[in-house]
Amino acid sequence: MPRPMNLPNLITIARIVMVPLTIWLILIGRMDLALAVFLLAGISDGIDGFIAKRFNMRTELGAFLDPVADKLLLISIYVTLAIVDALPAWLAIIVVSRDVLIVGGVVLAWLLDHPMEMRPLVISKINTAVQIAFAGLYLLFRTLGWPTETLIFLGAPIVAAFTVISGALYVRDGLRHMSEG
């Protein structure tokens, strides 16, 4: 059994530490450096997963921390970009609300002594990929000095749609789970 504090988990913790740095870089208008940290976080996510699988270093801590690191980074980027009026606030609200709703449902089920095993849905994986792609493209466009209006006009509704559909399917599954035995 691998030790909980191993190399993959340390890499994941480093990714969590990148979150406040990314927020700060966006707030001071350094989208180029925010993009670099965002890309580094993405690369580190792949590396820690590869190491954990390849060298049998998977842990319960890692299974918990990895998605938390991903969500912290994405939510922070969407909220911060909305705060600086780079993205519409409604989009950040949808992204955050979905995750709060899911976590709230899991906690409620646990409190009601009807815990749920959380397995990501296919639509959820697609949703995460769409959110990452949109945030990364936004930072890239800003870094290159390209206009972002069309990207936002086309991309924000797509991100919102996948986020809402994914959240709705988790609510559906949660309600089914709670109505069982």
Short mmCIF file of N, CA, C and O in Angstrom, two decimals, residues 8-9 11-13 15-16 19 41 44-46 48-49 52-53 58-76 95 98-100 102-103 106 117-121 124-125 127-128 131-132 170:
data_model
loop_
_atom_site.label_atom_id
_atom_site.label_comp_id
_atom_site.label_asym_id
_atom_site.label_seq_id
_atom_site.Cartn_x
_atom_site.Cartn_y
_atom_site.Cartn_z
N PRO A 8 3.08 11.72 -6.45
CA PRO A 8 1.89 12.23 -7.14
C PRO A 8 1.05 13.17 -6.28
O PRO A 8 0.55 14.19 -6.77
N ASN A 9 0.91 12.86 -5.00
CA ASN A 9 0.12 13.72 -4.12
C ASN A 9 0.82 15.05 -3.87
O ASN A 9 0.17 16.09 -3.75
N ILE A 11 2.69 16.55 -6.06
CA ILE A 11 2.47 17.30 -7.31
C ILE A 11 1.06 17.89 -7.30
O ILE A 11 0.85 19.05 -7.69
N THR A 12 0.09 17.13 -6.84
CA THR A 12 -1.29 17.62 -6.76
C THR A 12 -1.38 18.79 -5.79
O THR A 12 -2.06 19.79 -6.07
N ILE A 13 -0.71 18.69 -4.65
CA ILE A 13 -0.71 19.79 -3.68
C ILE A 13 -0.06 21.04 -4.30
O ILE A 13 -0.54 22.16 -4.11
N ARG A 15 -0.23 21.81 -7.36
CA ARG A 15 -1.27 22.34 -8.25
C ARG A 15 -2.27 23.18 -7.47
O ARG A 15 -2.73 24.22 -7.94
N ILE A 16 -2.60 22.75 -6.27
CA ILE A 16 -3.50 23.53 -5.41
C ILE A 16 -2.86 24.86 -5.04
O ILE A 16 -3.54 25.90 -5.04
N VAL A 19 -3.26 27.80 -7.45
CA VAL A 19 -4.55 28.49 -7.55
C VAL A 19 -4.45 29.95 -7.12
O VAL A 19 -4.81 30.84 -7.90
N ALA A 41 -0.24 23.69 -14.60
CA ALA A 41 -1.17 22.90 -13.78
C ALA A 41 -1.72 21.72 -14.59
O ALA A 41 -1.82 20.60 -14.08
N SER A 44 1.04 19.15 -14.99
CA SER A 44 1.29 18.46 -13.71
C SER A 44 0.16 17.48 -13.39
O SER A 44 0.41 16.43 -12.80
N ASP A 45 -1.06 17.81 -13.81
CA ASP A 45 -2.19 16.90 -13.60
C ASP A 45 -1.95 15.59 -14.35
O ASP A 45 -2.16 14.50 -13.82
N GLY A 46 -1.48 15.69 -15.58
CA GLY A 46 -1.15 14.49 -16.36
C GLY A 46 0.01 13.71 -15.77
O GLY A 46 -0.02 12.47 -15.71
N ASP A 48 1.12 13.68 -12.55
CA ASP A 48 0.82 12.99 -11.28
C ASP A 48 -0.04 11.76 -11.52
O ASP A 48 0.15 10.73 -10.89
N GLY A 49 -0.98 11.86 -12.48
CA GLY A 49 -1.80 10.69 -12.79
C GLY A 49 -0.98 9.56 -13.39
O GLY A 49 -1.16 8.39 -13.05
N ALA A 52 1.18 7.98 -10.62
CA ALA A 52 0.35 7.19 -9.69
C ALA A 52 -0.04 5.85 -10.30
O ALA A 52 0.02 4.82 -9.62
N LYS A 53 -0.41 5.86 -11.58
CA LYS A 53 -0.83 4.61 -12.23
C LYS A 53 0.36 3.74 -12.57
O LYS A 53 0.36 2.54 -12.31
N ARG A 58 -1.27 5.00 -6.33
CA ARG A 58 -2.60 5.55 -6.09
C ARG A 58 -2.91 5.49 -4.61
O ARG A 58 -2.62 4.49 -3.96
N THR A 59 -3.54 6.54 -4.10
CA THR A 59 -3.94 6.58 -2.69
C THR A 59 -5.34 7.17 -2.58
O THR A 59 -5.81 7.84 -3.50
N GLU A 60 -5.97 6.95 -1.44
CA GLU A 60 -7.27 7.58 -1.18
C GLU A 60 -7.12 9.09 -1.15
O GLU A 60 -7.98 9.82 -1.64
N LEU A 61 -6.02 9.55 -0.55
CA LEU A 61 -5.77 10.99 -0.49
C LEU A 61 -5.69 11.56 -1.91
O LEU A 61 -6.30 12.60 -2.21
N GLY A 62 -4.98 10.91 -2.80
CA GLY A 62 -4.86 11.36 -4.17
C GLY A 62 -6.18 11.34 -4.90
O GLY A 62 -6.49 12.25 -5.67
N ALA A 63 -6.98 10.31 -4.65
CA ALA A 63 -8.30 10.22 -5.28
C ALA A 63 -9.20 11.37 -4.85
O ALA A 63 -10.07 11.81 -5.60
N PHE A 64 -8.98 11.88 -3.66
CA PHE A 64 -9.74 13.02 -3.16
C PHE A 64 -9.14 14.34 -3.66
O PHE A 64 -9.84 15.22 -4.15
N LEU A 65 -7.80 14.47 -3.52
CA LEU A 65 -7.14 15.75 -3.83
C LEU A 65 -7.15 16.10 -5.31
O LEU A 65 -7.28 17.27 -5.67
N ASP A 66 -7.01 15.11 -6.20
CA ASP A 66 -6.88 15.40 -7.62
C ASP A 66 -8.10 16.15 -8.18
O ASP A 66 -7.93 17.22 -8.78
N PRO A 67 -9.32 15.64 -7.98
CA PRO A 67 -10.46 16.41 -8.50
C PRO A 67 -10.66 17.74 -7.77
O PRO A 67 -11.12 18.71 -8.36
N VAL A 68 -10.29 17.79 -6.48
CA VAL A 68 -10.39 19.05 -5.74
C VAL A 68 -9.47 20.09 -6.36
O VAL A 68 -9.85 21.25 -6.57
N ALA A 69 -8.24 19.69 -6.68
CA ALA A 69 -7.29 20.61 -7.31
C ALA A 69 -7.82 21.12 -8.64
O ALA A 69 -7.74 22.32 -8.95
N ASP A 70 -8.38 20.22 -9.44
CA ASP A 70 -8.93 20.61 -10.74
C ASP A 70 -10.07 21.62 -10.57
O ASP A 70 -10.12 22.64 -11.25
N LYS A 71 -10.99 21.31 -9.66
CA LYS A 71 -12.15 22.18 -9.45
C LYS A 71 -11.75 23.53 -8.86
O LYS A 71 -12.29 24.56 -9.25
N LEU A 72 -10.82 23.53 -7.92
CA LEU A 72 -10.36 24.79 -7.34
C LEU A 72 -9.79 25.70 -8.41
O LEU A 72 -10.09 26.90 -8.44
N LEU A 73 -8.98 25.14 -9.30
CA LEU A 73 -8.37 25.95 -10.35
C LEU A 73 -9.44 26.48 -11.31
O LEU A 73 -9.47 27.67 -11.61
N LEU A 74 -10.32 25.61 -11.78
CA LEU A 74 -11.34 26.05 -12.73
C LEU A 74 -12.29 27.08 -12.13
O LEU A 74 -12.55 28.13 -12.73
N ILE A 75 -12.81 26.79 -10.95
CA ILE A 75 -13.73 27.73 -10.31
C ILE A 75 -13.04 29.06 -10.06
O ILE A 75 -13.61 30.13 -10.33
N SER A 76 -11.80 29.02 -9.59
CA SER A 76 -11.07 30.26 -9.32
C SER A 76 -10.86 31.08 -10.58
O SER A 76 -11.00 32.31 -10.56
N VAL A 95 -21.07 27.92 -13.33
CA VAL A 95 -19.97 26.98 -13.08
C VAL A 95 -19.86 26.67 -11.58
O VAL A 95 -19.76 25.51 -11.18
N ARG A 98 -23.08 24.67 -10.06
CA ARG A 98 -23.11 23.24 -10.36
C ARG A 98 -22.29 22.46 -9.34
O ARG A 98 -22.75 21.47 -8.78
N ASP A 99 -21.07 22.94 -9.08
CA ASP A 99 -20.20 22.22 -8.15
C ASP A 99 -20.70 22.30 -6.72
O ASP A 99 -20.62 21.32 -5.97
N VAL A 100 -21.24 23.44 -6.32
CA VAL A 100 -21.81 23.57 -4.98
C VAL A 100 -23.00 22.63 -4.83
O VAL A 100 -23.16 21.97 -3.80
N ILE A 102 -23.56 19.81 -6.43
CA ILE A 102 -23.10 18.42 -6.35
C ILE A 102 -22.52 18.11 -4.98
O ILE A 102 -22.88 17.12 -4.34
N VAL A 103 -21.64 18.98 -4.51
CA VAL A 103 -21.02 18.75 -3.18
C VAL A 103 -22.10 18.78 -2.10
O VAL A 103 -22.10 17.94 -1.19
N VAL A 106 -23.98 15.48 -2.07
CA VAL A 106 -23.17 14.39 -1.50
C VAL A 106 -23.14 14.52 0.03
O VAL A 106 -23.31 13.54 0.75
N GLU A 117 -21.61 6.86 -3.68
CA GLU A 117 -20.29 6.72 -4.29
C GLU A 117 -20.29 7.64 -5.50
O GLU A 117 -21.15 7.54 -6.37
N MET A 118 -19.33 8.55 -5.54
CA MET A 118 -19.28 9.50 -6.64
C MET A 118 -18.40 8.96 -7.75
O MET A 118 -17.21 8.74 -7.57
N ARG A 119 -19.02 8.72 -8.88
CA ARG A 119 -18.29 8.35 -10.09
C ARG A 119 -18.61 9.39 -11.14
O ARG A 119 -19.78 9.70 -11.37
N PRO A 120 -17.58 9.94 -11.79
CA PRO A 120 -17.87 10.96 -12.79
C PRO A 120 -18.65 10.40 -13.98
O PRO A 120 -18.36 9.31 -14.46
N LEU A 121 -19.64 11.14 -14.40
CA LEU A 121 -20.42 10.79 -15.58
C LEU A 121 -19.63 11.19 -16.83
O LEU A 121 -18.79 12.09 -16.77
N SER A 124 -19.93 14.72 -17.50
CA SER A 124 -19.13 15.53 -16.57
C SER A 124 -17.70 15.67 -17.06
O SER A 124 -17.09 16.74 -16.94
N LYS A 125 -17.15 14.59 -17.60
CA LYS A 125 -15.80 14.65 -18.15
C LYS A 125 -15.76 15.58 -19.36
O LYS A 125 -14.82 16.36 -19.52
N ASN A 127 -17.85 18.06 -19.84
CA ASN A 127 -18.04 19.39 -19.27
C ASN A 127 -16.72 19.96 -18.77
O ASN A 127 -16.39 21.12 -19.05
N THR A 128 -15.96 19.16 -18.03
CA THR A 128 -14.67 19.63 -17.53
C THR A 128 -13.74 19.99 -18.68
O THR A 128 -13.08 21.03 -18.66
N GLN A 131 -14.90 23.30 -20.14
CA GLN A 131 -14.54 24.41 -19.25
C GLN A 131 -13.05 24.73 -19.33
O GLN A 131 -12.66 25.90 -19.38
N ILE A 132 -12.22 23.69 -19.33
CA ILE A 132 -10.77 23.88 -19.42
C ILE A 132 -10.40 24.53 -20.76
O ILE A 132 -9.62 25.49 -20.81
N TYR A 170 -26.47 14.95 -12.52
CA TYR A 170 -26.06 14.59 -11.16
C TYR A 170 -27.23 14.72 -10.19
O TYR A 170 -27.41 13.89 -9.30
#
